[in-house]
Short mmCIF file of C-alpha atoms (C1' of nucleotides) in Angstrom, two decimals:
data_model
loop_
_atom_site.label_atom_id
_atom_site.label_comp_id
_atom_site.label_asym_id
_atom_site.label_seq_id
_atom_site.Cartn_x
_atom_site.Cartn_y
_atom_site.Cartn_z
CA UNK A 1 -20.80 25.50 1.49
CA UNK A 2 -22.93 23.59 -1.27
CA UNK A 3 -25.49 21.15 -0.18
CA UNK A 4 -26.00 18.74 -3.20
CA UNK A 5 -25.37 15.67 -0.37
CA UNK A 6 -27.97 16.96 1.56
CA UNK A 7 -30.46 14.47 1.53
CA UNK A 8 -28.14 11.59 2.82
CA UNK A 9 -27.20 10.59 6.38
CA UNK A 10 -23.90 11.46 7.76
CA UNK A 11 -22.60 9.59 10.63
CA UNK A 12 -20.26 9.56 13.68
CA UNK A 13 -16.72 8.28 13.11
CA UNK A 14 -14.01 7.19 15.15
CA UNK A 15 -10.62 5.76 14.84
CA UNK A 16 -9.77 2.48 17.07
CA UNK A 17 -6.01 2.02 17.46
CA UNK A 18 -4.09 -1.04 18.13
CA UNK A 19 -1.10 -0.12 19.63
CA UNK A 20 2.09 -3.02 19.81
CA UNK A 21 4.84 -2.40 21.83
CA UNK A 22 7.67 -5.18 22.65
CA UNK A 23 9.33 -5.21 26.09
CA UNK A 24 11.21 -8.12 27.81
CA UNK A 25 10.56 -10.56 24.95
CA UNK A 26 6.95 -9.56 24.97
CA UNK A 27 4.16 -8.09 22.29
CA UNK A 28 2.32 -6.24 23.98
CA UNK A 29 -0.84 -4.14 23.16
CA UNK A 30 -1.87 -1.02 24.28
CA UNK A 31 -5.91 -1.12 25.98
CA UNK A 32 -7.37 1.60 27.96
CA UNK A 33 -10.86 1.54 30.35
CA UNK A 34 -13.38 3.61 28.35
CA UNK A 35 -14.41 6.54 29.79
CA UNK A 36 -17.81 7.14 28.24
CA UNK A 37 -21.32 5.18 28.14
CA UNK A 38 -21.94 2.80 26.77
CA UNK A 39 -19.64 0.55 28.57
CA UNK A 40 -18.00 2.93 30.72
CA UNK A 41 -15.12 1.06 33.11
CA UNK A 42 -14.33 -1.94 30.51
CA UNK A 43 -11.18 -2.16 28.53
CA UNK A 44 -11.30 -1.10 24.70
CA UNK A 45 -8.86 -0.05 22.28
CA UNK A 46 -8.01 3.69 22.48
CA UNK A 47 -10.05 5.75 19.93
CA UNK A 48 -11.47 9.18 19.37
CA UNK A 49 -13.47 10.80 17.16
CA UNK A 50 -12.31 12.10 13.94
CA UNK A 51 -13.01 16.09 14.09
CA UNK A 52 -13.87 18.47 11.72
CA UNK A 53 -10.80 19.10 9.26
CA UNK A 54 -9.08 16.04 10.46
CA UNK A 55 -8.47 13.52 8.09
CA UNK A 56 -8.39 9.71 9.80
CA UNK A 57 -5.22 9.37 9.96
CA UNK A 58 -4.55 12.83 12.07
CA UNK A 59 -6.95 12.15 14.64
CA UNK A 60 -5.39 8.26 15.17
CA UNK A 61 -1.90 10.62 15.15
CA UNK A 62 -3.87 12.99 17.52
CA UNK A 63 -5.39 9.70 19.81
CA UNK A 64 -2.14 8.24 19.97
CA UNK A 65 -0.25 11.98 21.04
CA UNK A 66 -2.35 12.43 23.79
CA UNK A 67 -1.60 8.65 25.19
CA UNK A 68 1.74 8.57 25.00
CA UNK A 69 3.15 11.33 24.20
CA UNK A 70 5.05 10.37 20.82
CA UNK A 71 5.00 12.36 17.74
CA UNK A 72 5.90 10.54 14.92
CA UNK A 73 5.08 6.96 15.32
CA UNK A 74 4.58 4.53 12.66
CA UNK A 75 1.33 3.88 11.44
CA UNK A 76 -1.05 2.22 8.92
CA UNK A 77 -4.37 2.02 8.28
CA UNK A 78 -5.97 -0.91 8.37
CA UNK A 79 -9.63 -0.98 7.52
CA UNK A 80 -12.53 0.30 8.10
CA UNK A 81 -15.45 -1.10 10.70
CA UNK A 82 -19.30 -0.18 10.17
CA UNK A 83 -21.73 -2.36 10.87
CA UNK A 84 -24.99 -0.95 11.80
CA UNK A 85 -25.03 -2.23 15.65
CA UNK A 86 -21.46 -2.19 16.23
CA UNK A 87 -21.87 0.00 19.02
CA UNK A 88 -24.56 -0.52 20.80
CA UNK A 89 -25.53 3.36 21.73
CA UNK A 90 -25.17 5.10 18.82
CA UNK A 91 -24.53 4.53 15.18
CA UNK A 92 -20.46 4.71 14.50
CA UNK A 93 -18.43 3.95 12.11
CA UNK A 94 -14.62 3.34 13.56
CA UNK A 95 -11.48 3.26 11.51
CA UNK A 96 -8.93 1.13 12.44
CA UNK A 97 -5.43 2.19 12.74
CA UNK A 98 -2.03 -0.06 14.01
CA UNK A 99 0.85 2.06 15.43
CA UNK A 100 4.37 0.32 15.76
CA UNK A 101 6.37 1.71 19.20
CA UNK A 102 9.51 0.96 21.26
CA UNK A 103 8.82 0.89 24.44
CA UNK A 104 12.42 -0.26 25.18
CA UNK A 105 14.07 1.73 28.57
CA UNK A 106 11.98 4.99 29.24
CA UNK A 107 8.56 3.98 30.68
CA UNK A 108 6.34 5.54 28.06
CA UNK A 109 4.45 8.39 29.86
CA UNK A 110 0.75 7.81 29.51
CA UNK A 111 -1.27 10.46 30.40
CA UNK A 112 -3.27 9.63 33.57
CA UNK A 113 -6.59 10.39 32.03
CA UNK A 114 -6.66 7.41 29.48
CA UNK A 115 -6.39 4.89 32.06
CA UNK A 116 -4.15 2.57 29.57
CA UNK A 117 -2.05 -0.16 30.08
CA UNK A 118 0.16 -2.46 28.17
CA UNK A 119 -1.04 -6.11 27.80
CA UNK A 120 0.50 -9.22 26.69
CA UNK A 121 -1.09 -9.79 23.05
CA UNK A 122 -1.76 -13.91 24.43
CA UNK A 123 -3.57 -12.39 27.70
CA UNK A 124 -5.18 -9.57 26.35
CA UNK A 125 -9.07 -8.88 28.58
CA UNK A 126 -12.35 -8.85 27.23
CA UNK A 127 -13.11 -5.74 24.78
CA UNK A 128 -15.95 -3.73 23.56
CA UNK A 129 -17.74 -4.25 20.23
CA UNK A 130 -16.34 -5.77 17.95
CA UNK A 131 -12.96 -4.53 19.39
CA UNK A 132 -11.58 -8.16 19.55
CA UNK A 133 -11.92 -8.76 15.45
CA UNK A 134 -10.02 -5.53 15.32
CA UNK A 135 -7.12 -7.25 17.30
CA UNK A 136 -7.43 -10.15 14.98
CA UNK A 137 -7.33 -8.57 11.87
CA UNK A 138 -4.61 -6.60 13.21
CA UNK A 139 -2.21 -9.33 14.34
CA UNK A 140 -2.97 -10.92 11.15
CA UNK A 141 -1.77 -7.83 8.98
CA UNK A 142 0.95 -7.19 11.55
CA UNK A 143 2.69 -10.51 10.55
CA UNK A 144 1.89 -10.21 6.79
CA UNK A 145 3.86 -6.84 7.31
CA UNK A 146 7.01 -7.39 9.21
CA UNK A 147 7.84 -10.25 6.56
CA UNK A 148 7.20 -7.88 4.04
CA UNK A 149 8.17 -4.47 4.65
CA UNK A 150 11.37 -3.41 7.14
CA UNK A 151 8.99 -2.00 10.42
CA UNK A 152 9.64 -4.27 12.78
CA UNK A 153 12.50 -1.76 13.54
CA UNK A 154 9.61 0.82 15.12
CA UNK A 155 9.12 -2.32 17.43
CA UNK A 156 13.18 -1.67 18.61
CA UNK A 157 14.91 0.78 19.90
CA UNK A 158 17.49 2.75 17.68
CA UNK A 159 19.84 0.17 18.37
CA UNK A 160 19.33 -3.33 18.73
CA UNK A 161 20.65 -6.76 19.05
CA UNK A 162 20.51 -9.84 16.69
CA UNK A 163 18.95 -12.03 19.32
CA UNK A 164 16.02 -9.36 21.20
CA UNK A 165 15.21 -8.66 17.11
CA UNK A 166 15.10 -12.98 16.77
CA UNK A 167 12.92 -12.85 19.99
CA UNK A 168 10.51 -9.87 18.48
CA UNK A 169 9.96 -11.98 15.80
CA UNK A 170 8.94 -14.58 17.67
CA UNK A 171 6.75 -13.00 19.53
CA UNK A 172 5.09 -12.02 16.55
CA UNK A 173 5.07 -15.55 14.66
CA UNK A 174 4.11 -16.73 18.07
CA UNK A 175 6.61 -19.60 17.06
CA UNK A 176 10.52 -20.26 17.80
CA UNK A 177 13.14 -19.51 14.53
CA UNK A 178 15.74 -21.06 13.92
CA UNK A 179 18.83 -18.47 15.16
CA UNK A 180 21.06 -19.75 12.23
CA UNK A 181 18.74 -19.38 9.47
CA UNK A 182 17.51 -16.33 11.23
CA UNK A 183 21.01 -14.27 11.15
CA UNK A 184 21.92 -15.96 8.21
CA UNK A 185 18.73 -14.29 6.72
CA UNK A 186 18.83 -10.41 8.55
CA UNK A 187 22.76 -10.19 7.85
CA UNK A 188 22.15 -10.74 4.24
CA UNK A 189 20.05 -7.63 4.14
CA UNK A 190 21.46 -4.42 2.83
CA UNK A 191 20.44 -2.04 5.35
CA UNK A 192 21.56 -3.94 8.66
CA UNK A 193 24.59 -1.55 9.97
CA UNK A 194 26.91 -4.02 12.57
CA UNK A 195 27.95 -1.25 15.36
CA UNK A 196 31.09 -1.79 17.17
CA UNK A 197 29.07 -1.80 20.29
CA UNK A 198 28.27 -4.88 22.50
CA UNK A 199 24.42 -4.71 24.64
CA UNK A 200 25.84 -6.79 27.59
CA UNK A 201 21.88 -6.46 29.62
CA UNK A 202 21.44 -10.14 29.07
CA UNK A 203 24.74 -12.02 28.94
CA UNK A 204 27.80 -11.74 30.01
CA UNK A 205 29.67 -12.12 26.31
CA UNK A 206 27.57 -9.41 24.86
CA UNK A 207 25.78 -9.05 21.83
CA UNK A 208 26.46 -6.55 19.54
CA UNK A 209 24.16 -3.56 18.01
CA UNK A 210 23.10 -3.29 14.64
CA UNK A 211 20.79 -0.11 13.79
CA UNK A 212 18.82 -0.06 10.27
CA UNK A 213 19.70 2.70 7.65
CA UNK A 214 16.80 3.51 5.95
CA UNK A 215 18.46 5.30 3.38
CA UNK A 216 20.35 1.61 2.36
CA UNK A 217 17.56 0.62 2.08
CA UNK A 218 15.76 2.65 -0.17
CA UNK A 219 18.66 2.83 -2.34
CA UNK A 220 18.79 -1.32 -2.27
CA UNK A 221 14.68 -1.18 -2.97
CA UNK A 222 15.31 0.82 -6.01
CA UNK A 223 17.35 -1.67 -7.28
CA UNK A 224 15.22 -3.73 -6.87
CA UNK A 225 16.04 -5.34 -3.62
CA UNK A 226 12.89 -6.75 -2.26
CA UNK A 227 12.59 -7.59 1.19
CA UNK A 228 11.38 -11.16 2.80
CA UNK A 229 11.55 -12.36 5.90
CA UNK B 1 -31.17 6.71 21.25
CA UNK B 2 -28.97 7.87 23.92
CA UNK B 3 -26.60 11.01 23.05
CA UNK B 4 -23.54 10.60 24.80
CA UNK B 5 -21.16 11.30 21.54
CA UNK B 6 -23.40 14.34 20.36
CA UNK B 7 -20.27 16.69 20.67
CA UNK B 8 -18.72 15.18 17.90
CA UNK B 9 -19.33 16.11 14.24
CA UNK B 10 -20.86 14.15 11.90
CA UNK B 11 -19.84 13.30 8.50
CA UNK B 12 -21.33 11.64 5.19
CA UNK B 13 -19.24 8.68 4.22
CA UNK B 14 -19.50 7.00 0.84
CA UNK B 15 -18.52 4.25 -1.15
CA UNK B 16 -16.29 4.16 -4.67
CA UNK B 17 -15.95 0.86 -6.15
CA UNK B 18 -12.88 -0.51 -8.05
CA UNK B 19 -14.53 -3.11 -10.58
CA UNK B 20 -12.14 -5.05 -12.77
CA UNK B 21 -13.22 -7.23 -15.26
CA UNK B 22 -11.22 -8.88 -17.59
CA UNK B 23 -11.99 -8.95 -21.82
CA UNK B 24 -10.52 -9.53 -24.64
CA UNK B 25 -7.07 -9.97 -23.43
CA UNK B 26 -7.61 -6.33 -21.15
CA UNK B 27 -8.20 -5.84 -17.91
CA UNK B 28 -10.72 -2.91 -17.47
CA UNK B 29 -12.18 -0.83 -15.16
CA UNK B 30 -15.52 0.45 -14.91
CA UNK B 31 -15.94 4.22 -14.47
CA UNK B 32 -19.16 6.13 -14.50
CA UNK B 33 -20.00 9.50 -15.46
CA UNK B 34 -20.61 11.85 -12.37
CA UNK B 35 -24.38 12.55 -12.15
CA UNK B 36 -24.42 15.26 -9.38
CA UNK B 37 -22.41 17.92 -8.94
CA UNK B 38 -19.53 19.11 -7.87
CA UNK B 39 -17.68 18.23 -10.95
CA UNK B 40 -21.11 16.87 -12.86
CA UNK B 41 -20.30 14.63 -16.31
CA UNK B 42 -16.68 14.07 -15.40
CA UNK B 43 -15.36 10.50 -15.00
CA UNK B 44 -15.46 9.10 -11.46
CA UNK B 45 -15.44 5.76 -10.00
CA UNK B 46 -19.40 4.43 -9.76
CA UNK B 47 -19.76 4.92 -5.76
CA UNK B 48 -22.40 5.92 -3.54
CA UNK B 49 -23.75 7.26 0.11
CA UNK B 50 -23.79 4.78 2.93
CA UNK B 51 -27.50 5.00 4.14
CA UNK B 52 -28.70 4.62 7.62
CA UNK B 53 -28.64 0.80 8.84
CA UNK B 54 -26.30 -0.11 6.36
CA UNK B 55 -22.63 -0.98 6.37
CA UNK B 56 -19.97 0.24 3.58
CA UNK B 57 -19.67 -3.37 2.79
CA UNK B 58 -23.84 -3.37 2.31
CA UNK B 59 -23.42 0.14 0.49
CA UNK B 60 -20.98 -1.04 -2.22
CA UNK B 61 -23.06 -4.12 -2.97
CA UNK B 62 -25.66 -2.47 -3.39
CA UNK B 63 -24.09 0.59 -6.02
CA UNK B 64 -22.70 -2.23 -7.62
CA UNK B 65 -25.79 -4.40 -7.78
CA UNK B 66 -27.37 -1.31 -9.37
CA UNK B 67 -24.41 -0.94 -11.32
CA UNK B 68 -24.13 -4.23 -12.85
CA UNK B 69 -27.21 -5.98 -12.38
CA UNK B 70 -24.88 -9.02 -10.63
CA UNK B 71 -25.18 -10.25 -7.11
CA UNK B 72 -22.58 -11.94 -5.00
CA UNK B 73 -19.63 -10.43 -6.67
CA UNK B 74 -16.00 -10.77 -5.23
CA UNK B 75 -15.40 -7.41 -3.30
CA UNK B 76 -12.82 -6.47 -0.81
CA UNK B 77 -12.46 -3.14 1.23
CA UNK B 78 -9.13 -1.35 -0.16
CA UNK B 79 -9.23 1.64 2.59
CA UNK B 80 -10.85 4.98 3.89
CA UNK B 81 -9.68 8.10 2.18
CA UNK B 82 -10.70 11.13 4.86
CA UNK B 83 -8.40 13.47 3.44
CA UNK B 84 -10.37 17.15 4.32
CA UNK B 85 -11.25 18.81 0.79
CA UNK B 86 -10.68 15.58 -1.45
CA UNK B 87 -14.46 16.33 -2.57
CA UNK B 88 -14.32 19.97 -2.91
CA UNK B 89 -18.01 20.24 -2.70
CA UNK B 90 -18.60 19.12 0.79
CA UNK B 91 -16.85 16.61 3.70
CA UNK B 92 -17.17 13.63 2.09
CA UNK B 93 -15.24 10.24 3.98
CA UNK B 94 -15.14 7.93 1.37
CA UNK B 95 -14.39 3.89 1.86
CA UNK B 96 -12.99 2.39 -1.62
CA UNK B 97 -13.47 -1.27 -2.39
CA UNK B 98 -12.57 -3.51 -5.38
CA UNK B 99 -14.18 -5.69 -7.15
CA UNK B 100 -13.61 -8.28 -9.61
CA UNK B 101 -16.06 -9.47 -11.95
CA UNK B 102 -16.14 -11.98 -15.05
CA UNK B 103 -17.19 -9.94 -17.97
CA UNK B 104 -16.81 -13.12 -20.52
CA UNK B 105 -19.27 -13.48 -23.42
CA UNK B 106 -22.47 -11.97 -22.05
CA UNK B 107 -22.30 -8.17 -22.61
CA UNK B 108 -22.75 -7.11 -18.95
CA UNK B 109 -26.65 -4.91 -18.56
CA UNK B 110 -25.04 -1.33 -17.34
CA UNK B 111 -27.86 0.56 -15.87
CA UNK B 112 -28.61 3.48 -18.43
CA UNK B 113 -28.67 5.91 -15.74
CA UNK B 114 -25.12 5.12 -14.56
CA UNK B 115 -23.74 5.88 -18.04
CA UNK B 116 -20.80 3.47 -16.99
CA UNK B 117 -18.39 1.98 -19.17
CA UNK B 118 -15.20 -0.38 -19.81
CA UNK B 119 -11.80 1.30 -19.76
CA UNK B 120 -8.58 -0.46 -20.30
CA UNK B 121 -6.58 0.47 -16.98
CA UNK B 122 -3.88 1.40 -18.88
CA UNK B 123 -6.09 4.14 -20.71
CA UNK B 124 -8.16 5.75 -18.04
CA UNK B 125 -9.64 9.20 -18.65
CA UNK B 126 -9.09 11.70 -15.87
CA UNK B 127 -10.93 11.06 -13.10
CA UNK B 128 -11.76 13.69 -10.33
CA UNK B 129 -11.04 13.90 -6.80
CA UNK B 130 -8.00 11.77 -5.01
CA UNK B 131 -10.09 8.62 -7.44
CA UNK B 132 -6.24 8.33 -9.47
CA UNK B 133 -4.79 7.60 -6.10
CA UNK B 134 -7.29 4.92 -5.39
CA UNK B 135 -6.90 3.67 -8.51
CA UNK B 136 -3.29 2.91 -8.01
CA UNK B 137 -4.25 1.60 -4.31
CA UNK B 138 -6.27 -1.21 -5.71
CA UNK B 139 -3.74 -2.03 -8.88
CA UNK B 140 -1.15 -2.63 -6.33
CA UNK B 141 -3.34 -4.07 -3.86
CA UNK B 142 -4.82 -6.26 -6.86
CA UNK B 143 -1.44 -7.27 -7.60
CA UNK B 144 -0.60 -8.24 -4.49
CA UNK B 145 -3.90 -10.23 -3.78
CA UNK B 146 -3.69 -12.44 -6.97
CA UNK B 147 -0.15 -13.52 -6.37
CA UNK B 148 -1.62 -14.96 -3.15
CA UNK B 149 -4.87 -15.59 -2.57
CA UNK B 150 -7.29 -17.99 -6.00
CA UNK B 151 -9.04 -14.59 -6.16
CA UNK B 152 -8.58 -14.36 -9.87
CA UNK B 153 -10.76 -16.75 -11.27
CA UNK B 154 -13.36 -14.03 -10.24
CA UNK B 155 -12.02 -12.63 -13.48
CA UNK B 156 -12.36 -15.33 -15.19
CA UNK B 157 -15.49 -17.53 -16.21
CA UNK B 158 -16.56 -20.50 -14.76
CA UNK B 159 -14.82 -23.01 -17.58
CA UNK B 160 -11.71 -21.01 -18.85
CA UNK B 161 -8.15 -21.66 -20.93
CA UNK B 162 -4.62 -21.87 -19.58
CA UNK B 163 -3.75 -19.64 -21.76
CA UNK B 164 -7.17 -17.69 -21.30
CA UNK B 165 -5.52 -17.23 -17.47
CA UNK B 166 -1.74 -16.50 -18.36
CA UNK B 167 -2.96 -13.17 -20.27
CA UNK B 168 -4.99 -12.27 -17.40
CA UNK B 169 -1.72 -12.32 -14.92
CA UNK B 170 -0.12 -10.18 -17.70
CA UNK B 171 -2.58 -8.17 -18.15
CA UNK B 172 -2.45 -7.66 -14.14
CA UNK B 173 1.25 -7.71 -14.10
CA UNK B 174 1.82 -5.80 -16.79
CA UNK B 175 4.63 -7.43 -17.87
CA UNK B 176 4.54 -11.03 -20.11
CA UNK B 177 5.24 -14.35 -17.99
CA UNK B 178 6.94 -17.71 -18.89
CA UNK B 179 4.32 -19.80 -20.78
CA UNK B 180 6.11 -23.01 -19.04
CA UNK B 181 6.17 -22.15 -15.69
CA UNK B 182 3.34 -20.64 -15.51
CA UNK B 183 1.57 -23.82 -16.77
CA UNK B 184 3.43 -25.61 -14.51
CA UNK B 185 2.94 -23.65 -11.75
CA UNK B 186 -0.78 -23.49 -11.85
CA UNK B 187 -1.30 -27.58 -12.81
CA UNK B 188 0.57 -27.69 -9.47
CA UNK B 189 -2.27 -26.21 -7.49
CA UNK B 190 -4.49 -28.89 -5.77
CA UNK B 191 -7.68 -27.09 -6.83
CA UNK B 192 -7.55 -27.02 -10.83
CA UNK B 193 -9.71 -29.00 -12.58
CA UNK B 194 -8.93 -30.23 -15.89
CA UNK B 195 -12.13 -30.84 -18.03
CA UNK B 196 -12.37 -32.62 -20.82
CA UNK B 197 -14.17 -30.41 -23.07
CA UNK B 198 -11.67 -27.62 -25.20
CA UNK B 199 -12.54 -24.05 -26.02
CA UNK B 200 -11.65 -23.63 -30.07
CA UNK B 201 -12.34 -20.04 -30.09
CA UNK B 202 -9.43 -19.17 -30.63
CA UNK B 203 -7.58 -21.43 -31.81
CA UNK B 204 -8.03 -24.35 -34.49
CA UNK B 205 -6.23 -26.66 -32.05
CA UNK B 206 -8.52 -25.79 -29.33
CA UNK B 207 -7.24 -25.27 -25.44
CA UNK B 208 -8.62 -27.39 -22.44
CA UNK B 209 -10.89 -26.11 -20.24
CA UNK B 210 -10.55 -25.84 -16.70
CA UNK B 211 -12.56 -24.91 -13.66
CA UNK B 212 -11.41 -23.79 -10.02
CA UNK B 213 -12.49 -25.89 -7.22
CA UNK B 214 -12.79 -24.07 -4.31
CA UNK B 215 -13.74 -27.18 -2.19
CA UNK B 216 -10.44 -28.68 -3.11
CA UNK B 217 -8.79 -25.18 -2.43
CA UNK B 218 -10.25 -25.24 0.91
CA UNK B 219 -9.63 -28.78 2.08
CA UNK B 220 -5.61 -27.79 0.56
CA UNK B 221 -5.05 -24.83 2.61
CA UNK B 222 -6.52 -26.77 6.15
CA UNK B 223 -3.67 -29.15 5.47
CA UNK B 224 -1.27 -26.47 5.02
CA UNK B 225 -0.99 -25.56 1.87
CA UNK B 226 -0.33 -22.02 0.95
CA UNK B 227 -1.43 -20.44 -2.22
CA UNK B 228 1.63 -18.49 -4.10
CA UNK B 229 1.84 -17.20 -7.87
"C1'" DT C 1 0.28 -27.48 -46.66
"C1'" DC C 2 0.80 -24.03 -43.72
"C1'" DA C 3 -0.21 -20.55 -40.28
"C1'" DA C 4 -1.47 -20.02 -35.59
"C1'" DA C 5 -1.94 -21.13 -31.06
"C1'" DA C 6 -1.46 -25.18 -27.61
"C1'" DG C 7 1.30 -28.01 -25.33
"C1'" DT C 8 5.55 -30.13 -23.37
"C1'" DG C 9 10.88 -31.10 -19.99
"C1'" DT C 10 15.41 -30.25 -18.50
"C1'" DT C 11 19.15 -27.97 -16.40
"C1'" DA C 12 21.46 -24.50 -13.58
"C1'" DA C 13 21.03 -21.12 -9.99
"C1'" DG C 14 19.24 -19.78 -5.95
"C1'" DT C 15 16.70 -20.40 -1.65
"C1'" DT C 16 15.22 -22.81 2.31
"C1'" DT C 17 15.64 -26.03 5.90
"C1'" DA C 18 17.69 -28.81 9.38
"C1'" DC C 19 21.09 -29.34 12.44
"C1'" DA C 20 25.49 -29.05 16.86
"C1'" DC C 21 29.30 -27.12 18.59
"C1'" DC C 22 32.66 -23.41 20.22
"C1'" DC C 23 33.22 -18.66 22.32
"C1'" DA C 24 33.48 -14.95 25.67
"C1'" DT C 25 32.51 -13.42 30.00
"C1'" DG C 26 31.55 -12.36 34.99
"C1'" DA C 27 30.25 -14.31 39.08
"C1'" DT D 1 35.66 -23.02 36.48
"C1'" DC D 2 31.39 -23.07 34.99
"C1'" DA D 3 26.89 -21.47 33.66
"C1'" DT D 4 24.83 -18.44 30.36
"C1'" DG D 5 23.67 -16.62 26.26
"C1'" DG D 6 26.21 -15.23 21.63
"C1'" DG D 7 27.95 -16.65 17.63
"C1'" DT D 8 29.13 -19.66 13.53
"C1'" DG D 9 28.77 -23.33 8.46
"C1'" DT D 10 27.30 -27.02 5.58
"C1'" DA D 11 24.72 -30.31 3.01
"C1'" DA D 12 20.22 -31.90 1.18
"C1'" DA D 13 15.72 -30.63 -0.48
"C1'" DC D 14 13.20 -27.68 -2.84
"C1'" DT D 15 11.97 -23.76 -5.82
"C1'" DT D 16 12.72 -20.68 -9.52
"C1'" DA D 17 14.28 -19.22 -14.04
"C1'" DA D 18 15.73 -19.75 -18.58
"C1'" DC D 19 15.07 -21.77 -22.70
"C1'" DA D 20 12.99 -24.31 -28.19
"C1'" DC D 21 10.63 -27.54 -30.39
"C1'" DT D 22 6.43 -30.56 -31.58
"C1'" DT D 23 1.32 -31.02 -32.04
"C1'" DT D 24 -3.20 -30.13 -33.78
"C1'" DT D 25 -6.25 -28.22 -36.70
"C1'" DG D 26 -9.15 -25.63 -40.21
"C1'" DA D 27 -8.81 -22.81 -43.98
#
DNA sequence: TCAAAAGTGTTAAGTTTACACCCATGA
DNA sequence: TCATGGGTGTAAACTTAACACTTTTGA
């Protein structure tokens, strides 16, 4: 190993992530109680620190293993936090991650040792740092996203119904839709398979399941298809 | 200072800044040579170490204020590339941002040491590392930010042509647009200024000048309105 | 007088919004 | 049988896309 950087500092750095899950018509966010100094006992976003050979994004994959469990999940970068004083003991830099999850039926497993719960995104506690402009700039790219891109499906289980996808929305939009315009708008989308399965949970008609088929829409993006919500 | 994270490794994180500026018709990018080695004379995006006390935002203002002599320039964090061995010399995190500068009339003062120059974006030299990959990061990103935030009159000087700012979208786009509805498009926007003063460079007819607003931009989005290209 | 770039309007197609009733079911 | 949530269509307003000629001027 070469040493022409030598003379320059090199720092801690972490990964925060922000972890939504929808349940019962709810966003919810995944916090956990910090288990080191400084601030030991209050709630922050989960995090670790990236490792030797680990590139960001594995050790937010690695963070987010350990907590629930999940391989697999989806997940984007969203920026990165450094301000000199962020956290208060030590010099850190922290990237910021957001991870997409159904936490439908099955009770996610957290492991005991994180201490993490799910909270309602509009009753979310105090947080370290400057965890709280994390959430924020979060939320805000989570709503840019799901009316740009098709993940909102990570938010739903394999398969789903018209009306808990209408409510996901607006939980997200923190604002009611308007159901016609709403269906009208999903069902015109080429990827939306209509199963020949009714969810009959929450009424006594039914609603039926749809599932997405990523592979529809691929092949409808390469034609151009562009999706808008 | 306290020492409750010393377990954890410690890396040196850097800056590489995306500057566009817009010439001529082109957009361009500016590219230094590599002054230090690994890979020593090859073209690289201008970037820089993160020094102690100082945030990546801090650290790419101040490469590019070395860079370009310019102050207050429009700059945006693109994201963290942590990939292990994407500087083959050492562990390098790196934190790309972009930048978009006016490059008009006034032959911008490049540092000598930098040995930085102009290249069209659609004629870039090889550039080392995973820089390609950022490259097409902030073109996208770039692309995306234009079409919905009045970020590109950063390209553009203070006073500039309709026609002046059509070639710049195509030149972003890179693909030609609709001279009509472009026009009427932008005349739309409750923020341009029309001036009654006309730039004959090139033309004999002359263009009108116009200037952005951004107090009239602001005042238009608090009521609502929602900037789209 | 003419070459070169600036400027101008209309129509058709598509998209978005607003809005109210019937349907299927199990308790 | 009725309460509950699921499902459906249309018309008006607005936005986008396509398209060709006239104006101004200096050389």
């Amino acid at each position: 190993m070469n040493s022409f950087y030598i003379e320059h500092p090199r720092f801690f750095v972490s990964v925060d992530c922000l972890v939504f899950g929808f349940a019962n018509g709810q966003l919810n966010l995944l916090l956990s109680k910090r288990k080191m100094e400084p601030a030991q006992g209050t709630w922050s976003l989960p995090g670790g620190f990236i490792e030797e050979n680990e590139s960001a994004e594995a050790a937010a994959e690695r963070v987010l293993s350990n907590l629930t469990g999940l391989e697999n999940i989806y997940m984007e970068q969203l920026k990165m936090f450094s301000q000199p004083g962020r956290d208060p003991g030590e010099r850190v830099l922290s990237v910021a991650f957001y991870a997409l999850i159904d936490l439908g039926q099955e009770a996610l497993e957290i492991k005991p040792s994180y201490q993490a719960y799910w909270f309602n995104i509009n009753k979310l506690p105090d947080l370290i740092f400057d965890h709280p402009e994390m959430v924020d700039f979060a939320l805000k790219t989570l709503r840019h996203t799901v009316s740009t891109k098709p993940v909102s499906f990570n938010l739903l289980p394999e398969k789903f119904t018209l009306p808990q996808m209408q409510t996901l929305f607006e939980a997200i939009y923190d604002r009611p839709l308007d159901k016609r315009n709403f269906r009208k708008k999903i069902q015109s989308m080429p990827f939306l398979v209509k199963l020949n399965e009714k969810d009959k949970l929450s009424s006594r008609k039914g609603a039926f399941l749809y599932t997405f088929d990523n592979m529809k829409y691929e092949k409808a993006r390469q034609n151009g298809f562009c999706f808008n919500l």
